[in-house]
């Protein structure tokens, strides 16, 4: 699809069609403004007919707005696959949470995205496409960029789709395109350790976020199958390496599950796991997925846990929950659409 191409690659594509290079500018502008082929007025009909099979026909199937302003979109790709993405409004502007795969094969017990397994990877252009559609939905274009921040925290495991995600980061940060600063892009992983080492070598200024969710290997194994492949010490070593290479603060996501990972001892062990590099712990209140038996804590309990963690000298906050009234947690809206019980 044409969304997979960088500007340079699009120029080559246009050149190979025997067309002048200004056509590449026009086409790139149309793609990055989220226009449909029909809406492009400055390209000849003959050219449109040639590019038609490669021009994306992604669409927003459904848009839901939460009371808190968060918006969730169900996006359909050309083969009929659907994913969701979430738009969050902050003081500084809009941040978008993008999916990187259709479904997920990581199998985390608390997560709705993984209930139907992995259908397929998204291409770089499909990850970008979510953003182009939502930017357009907000009245933006290539020149008028409405979204300033990206979090790769939607459905899927970004490091399980490494090459496409990396290419997406290049596309999104390209000054010719939406020009999102790498510093404003976060990638969240459940901890594919070998891929964290690879990412450290890519010379990117992005923020690495690790879904930690437990402080003992046995507890982590009970909720995250990936913990059988890599233990907590493997993750800590990889974080230290990533930090040494990039000098970027690392973020940990820590979803509180009642009676599983919320004890005083957990707070103490968090200290040991997060020492030796700059990091911050985001404590999240579980958004219960009804098919799973895991219990959430109250917000008050989350604040109390954060106090314990802070007492240990670890930087930590409770993360704002957004969009709870619109099936806000990973994968919930898509499941509803597909008839998979959350
Ligand atoms: N696969 C990646 C990114 C997608 S999940 C990862 O694991 O990081 C994005 C974040 O939401 C992760 O921290 C994940 O653990 C968390 N999450 C998923 N389901 C949740 C739920 N029901 N309640 C709270 N957090 C959840």
XYZ file of C-alpha atoms and ligand atoms in Angstrom:
368
model
C 0.000 0.000 0.000
C 1.143 3.545 -0.660
C 1.018 4.392 3.061
C 3.962 2.012 3.548
C 6.212 4.227 1.411
C 8.447 7.005 2.670
C 8.533 10.184 0.604
C 11.747 9.040 -1.095
C 10.195 5.688 -1.950
C 7.083 7.399 -3.297
C 9.276 9.558 -5.528
C 10.854 6.425 -6.982
C 7.399 4.903 -7.467
C 6.240 7.985 -9.396
C 9.471 8.117 -11.399
C 9.026 4.455 -12.373
C 5.579 5.353 -13.730
C 7.356 7.869 -15.970
C 5.729 10.827 -14.249
C 7.200 14.170 -13.124
C 8.282 14.455 -9.495
C 5.641 17.054 -8.534
C 3.108 14.220 -8.778
C 4.900 12.575 -5.862
C 4.453 15.764 -3.821
C 0.757 15.888 -4.635
C 0.194 12.228 -3.892
C 2.168 12.337 -0.650
C 0.205 15.361 0.508
C -3.091 13.601 -0.245
C -2.097 10.404 1.571
C -0.833 12.265 4.620
C -3.957 14.421 4.693
C -6.043 11.242 4.973
C -7.897 11.866 1.699
C -9.735 9.150 -0.172
C -8.751 8.693 -3.804
C -12.038 10.332 -4.875
C -11.230 13.414 -2.844
C -7.956 14.088 -4.653
C -8.703 16.833 -7.155
C -5.271 17.582 -8.547
C -4.349 14.213 -10.069
C -5.376 13.128 -13.568
C -7.986 10.373 -13.871
C -5.549 8.094 -15.714
C -3.034 8.256 -12.866
C -5.750 7.656 -10.283
C -6.769 4.517 -12.153
C -3.167 3.271 -12.088
C -2.655 3.856 -8.382
C -6.136 2.710 -7.341
C -5.111 -0.846 -6.327
C -2.309 0.505 -4.101
C -4.234 3.420 -2.618
C -5.468 2.566 0.898
C -9.199 2.427 1.547
C -8.929 2.369 5.332
C -11.948 3.788 7.121
C -13.297 4.694 10.541
C -16.115 2.224 11.234
C -17.115 3.671 14.568
C -16.118 6.625 16.744
C -17.057 6.755 20.429
C -16.544 9.769 22.631
C -16.116 9.408 26.383
C -17.380 11.869 28.970
C -13.752 12.738 29.720
C -13.093 13.673 26.084
C -11.217 10.491 25.175
C -12.249 9.127 21.798
C -12.031 5.579 20.611
C -12.049 4.607 16.946
C -12.683 1.299 15.291
C -10.640 1.221 12.084
C -11.193 -1.107 9.149
C -8.393 -2.055 6.776
C -8.666 -3.117 3.152
C -8.879 -6.856 3.912
C -11.668 -6.282 6.440
C -9.432 -6.566 9.538
C -10.426 -4.185 12.332
C -8.352 -2.612 15.090
C -8.978 0.147 17.551
C -7.082 3.261 18.449
C -7.645 5.830 21.162
C -7.282 9.589 21.083
C -6.538 11.335 24.353
C -6.654 15.055 24.934
C -3.991 16.551 27.158
C -3.034 20.095 28.024
C -0.335 20.060 25.351
C -2.494 18.595 22.610
C -3.613 15.206 21.357
C -1.935 11.894 21.973
C -2.922 8.809 20.001
C -2.686 5.210 21.156
C -2.139 2.960 18.129
C -2.516 -0.771 17.561
C 0.414 -2.637 16.044
C -1.195 -6.019 15.399
C -4.664 -7.394 14.707
C -5.158 -9.223 18.010
C -2.143 -10.419 19.983
C -0.434 -13.700 20.792
C 1.184 -12.742 24.095
C -1.676 -14.149 26.169
C -1.571 -11.777 29.170
C -4.370 -12.856 31.496
C -5.778 -9.377 32.141
C -5.790 -8.158 28.549
C -8.761 -8.222 26.168
C -6.610 -7.890 23.017
C -5.295 -11.384 23.329
C -8.632 -13.202 23.763
C -8.974 -14.128 20.087
C -5.241 -14.660 19.516
C -3.189 -13.016 16.781
C -4.874 -12.566 13.392
C -1.944 -10.834 11.665
C 0.648 -8.101 11.906
C -0.179 -4.584 10.774
C 2.038 -3.097 8.077
C 3.867 0.166 8.778
C 1.319 1.931 6.573
C -1.597 0.462 8.505
C -0.141 1.617 11.824
C 0.331 5.059 10.279
C -3.089 4.877 8.623
C -4.845 4.918 12.016
C -3.203 8.253 12.676
C -3.905 9.712 9.256
C -7.598 8.902 9.582
C -7.900 10.377 13.066
C -5.891 13.484 12.145
C -8.297 13.975 9.282
C -11.279 13.316 11.582
C -9.994 16.204 13.745
C -9.958 18.465 10.709
C -6.206 18.194 10.206
C -4.090 17.595 7.123
C -0.409 16.938 6.395
C 0.372 20.601 6.963
C -2.015 20.995 9.863
C -1.035 18.252 12.231
C -3.462 17.871 15.141
C -1.736 15.000 16.927
C 1.617 15.581 18.619
C 2.224 12.380 20.598
C 2.066 8.685 19.851
C 1.914 5.737 22.204
C 2.274 2.246 20.759
C 0.037 0.784 23.450
C -3.019 -0.350 21.572
C -3.675 -3.949 20.642
C -0.691 -6.094 19.824
C 2.896 -6.431 20.941
C 5.001 -3.886 19.020
C 8.244 -5.834 19.389
C 6.536 -8.941 17.976
C 6.100 -6.894 14.758
C 9.543 -5.318 14.932
C 10.358 -4.347 11.331
C 6.968 -2.825 10.568
C 6.921 -0.904 13.839
C 10.398 0.437 13.219
C 9.481 1.559 9.737
C 6.335 3.169 11.150
C 8.443 5.188 13.621
C 10.539 6.453 10.705
C 7.433 7.349 8.692
C 5.714 9.143 11.584
C 8.802 11.127 12.522
C 9.745 12.084 8.971
C 9.825 15.849 8.538
C 8.093 15.411 5.170
C 5.171 13.647 6.830
C 3.517 14.316 10.171
C 6.885 15.212 11.680
C 6.246 13.743 15.139
C 9.338 14.087 17.289
C 10.799 10.725 18.283
C 10.815 12.037 21.843
C 7.025 12.132 21.652
C 6.744 8.484 20.643
C 6.451 5.752 23.307
C 6.716 2.056 22.632
C 5.236 -0.305 25.217
C 6.327 -3.938 25.426
C 5.508 -6.889 27.646
C 9.241 -7.562 27.617
C 10.651 -9.277 24.507
C 14.157 -8.981 25.851
C 16.136 -9.833 22.710
C 14.180 -7.181 20.810
C 14.834 -4.577 23.523
C 18.554 -5.097 22.879
C 17.977 -4.672 19.130
C 15.942 -1.517 19.723
C 18.747 -0.060 21.819
C 20.986 -0.221 18.726
C 18.583 1.704 16.481
C 19.660 5.115 17.661
C 16.137 6.317 18.322
C 15.025 8.951 20.786
C 11.762 7.172 21.575
C 10.577 6.280 25.087
C 10.639 2.639 26.074
C 7.839 1.455 28.354
C 7.878 -1.963 29.961
C 4.701 -3.708 31.144
C 6.090 -5.102 34.371
C 2.969 -5.926 36.429
C 4.763 -8.127 38.984
C 7.885 -8.158 41.126
C 8.465 -11.916 41.390
C 8.935 -14.309 38.494
C 6.317 -16.764 39.768
C 3.691 -13.999 40.063
C 4.559 -12.667 36.635
C 4.393 -16.137 35.077
C 0.883 -16.529 36.473
C -0.403 -13.514 34.534
C 2.022 -13.087 31.599
C 3.170 -16.136 29.581
C 6.181 -14.158 28.246
C 7.619 -14.396 31.790
C 8.326 -18.068 31.134
C 10.732 -17.024 28.381
C 12.430 -14.065 30.102
C 12.717 -13.526 33.828
C 12.676 -10.221 35.679
C 16.453 -10.059 35.893
C 16.683 -10.446 32.086
C 14.320 -7.465 31.770
C 16.244 -5.367 34.286
C 19.545 -6.068 32.492
C 17.970 -5.123 29.145
C 16.607 -1.887 30.661
C 20.026 -0.988 32.013
C 21.530 -1.587 28.582
C 18.799 0.439 26.857
C 19.294 3.293 29.288
C 23.092 3.247 28.934
C 22.744 3.359 25.137
C 19.977 5.948 24.806
C 20.000 7.954 28.048
C 16.199 7.887 27.840
C 14.195 7.499 31.029
C 12.416 4.136 31.086
C 8.765 3.828 32.116
C 7.235 0.821 33.824
C 3.549 0.037 33.629
C 2.311 -1.669 36.757
C -1.347 -2.697 36.640
C -2.544 -3.468 40.153
C -4.325 -6.767 40.614
C -5.850 -7.356 44.018
C -3.949 -9.919 46.039
C -1.504 -10.641 43.195
C 0.948 -7.747 42.978
C -0.221 -5.078 45.437
C 1.539 -5.949 48.708
C 4.028 -4.001 50.808
C 6.659 -6.519 49.763
C 5.886 -5.799 46.106
C 6.608 -2.124 46.753
C 9.934 -3.097 48.340
C 10.878 -5.416 45.498
C 10.030 -2.692 42.972
C 12.833 -0.676 44.504
C 15.375 -3.415 43.769
C 14.105 -3.896 40.209
C 14.219 -0.236 39.286
C 17.598 0.750 40.711
C 20.588 1.717 38.601
C 18.862 3.608 35.796
C 16.486 6.538 35.411
C 12.890 5.313 35.442
C 9.337 5.993 36.507
C 6.570 3.599 37.542
C 3.025 4.191 36.284
C 0.585 2.412 38.553
C -2.631 1.539 36.718
C -5.966 0.457 38.123
C -6.987 -2.762 36.379
C -9.806 -2.429 33.913
C -11.428 -5.798 34.609
C -12.104 -8.056 31.670
C -15.192 -9.963 32.788
C -14.115 -13.312 31.354
C -11.042 -13.241 33.572
C -11.247 -13.703 37.314
C -8.731 -11.013 38.249
C -9.885 -8.371 40.719
C -9.212 -4.674 40.524
C -8.141 -2.491 43.422
C -9.842 0.783 44.280
C -8.232 4.041 43.183
C -7.556 4.775 46.842
C -5.642 1.504 47.174
C -3.646 2.434 44.086
C -2.684 5.769 45.676
C -1.740 3.933 48.871
C 0.456 1.532 46.883
C 2.135 4.456 45.134
C 2.893 5.994 48.524
C 4.603 2.763 49.593
C 6.623 2.728 46.376
C 7.598 6.366 46.754
C 8.686 5.694 50.331
C 11.192 3.252 48.838
C 12.601 6.143 46.833
C 11.100 5.096 43.501
C 9.467 7.690 41.241
C 5.839 6.616 40.796
C 2.352 7.960 40.058
C -1.136 6.578 39.518
C -2.012 6.809 35.864
C -5.142 8.688 34.941
C -7.793 6.290 33.650
C -9.516 7.492 30.548
C -12.422 6.356 28.503
C -13.744 3.741 30.923
C -17.271 4.314 29.645
C -16.266 3.537 26.033
C -14.635 0.100 26.432
C -11.356 1.935 27.017
C -9.021 -0.964 27.786
C -6.965 -2.601 25.087
C -9.019 -4.617 22.656
C -12.396 -4.297 24.367
C -14.179 -2.395 21.623
C -12.878 -4.646 18.861
C -14.026 -7.704 20.810
C -17.476 -6.218 21.207
C -17.579 -5.603 17.479
C -16.455 -9.149 16.699
C -18.753 -10.674 19.319
C -15.896 -11.900 21.539
C -16.895 -11.634 25.222
C -14.711 -9.232 27.201
N 1.847 -5.405 24.203
C 2.281 -4.147 24.727
C 1.373 -2.979 24.416
C -0.111 -3.175 24.519
S -0.869 -3.246 26.103
C 2.550 -4.251 26.204
O 2.327 -5.302 26.775
O 3.050 -3.294 26.788
C -0.770 -1.630 26.752
C -0.782 -1.593 28.269
O -2.097 -1.808 28.814
C 0.115 -2.648 28.868
O 0.830 -2.122 29.940
C -0.909 -3.664 29.331
O -0.364 -4.507 30.269
C -2.030 -2.785 29.834
N -3.320 -3.441 29.934
C -3.861 -4.350 29.122
N -5.060 -4.736 29.554
C -5.321 -4.034 30.659
C -6.421 -3.990 31.584
N -7.482 -4.760 31.419
N -6.338 -3.133 32.624
C -5.246 -2.354 32.794
N -4.182 -2.336 31.966
C -4.216 -3.191 30.919
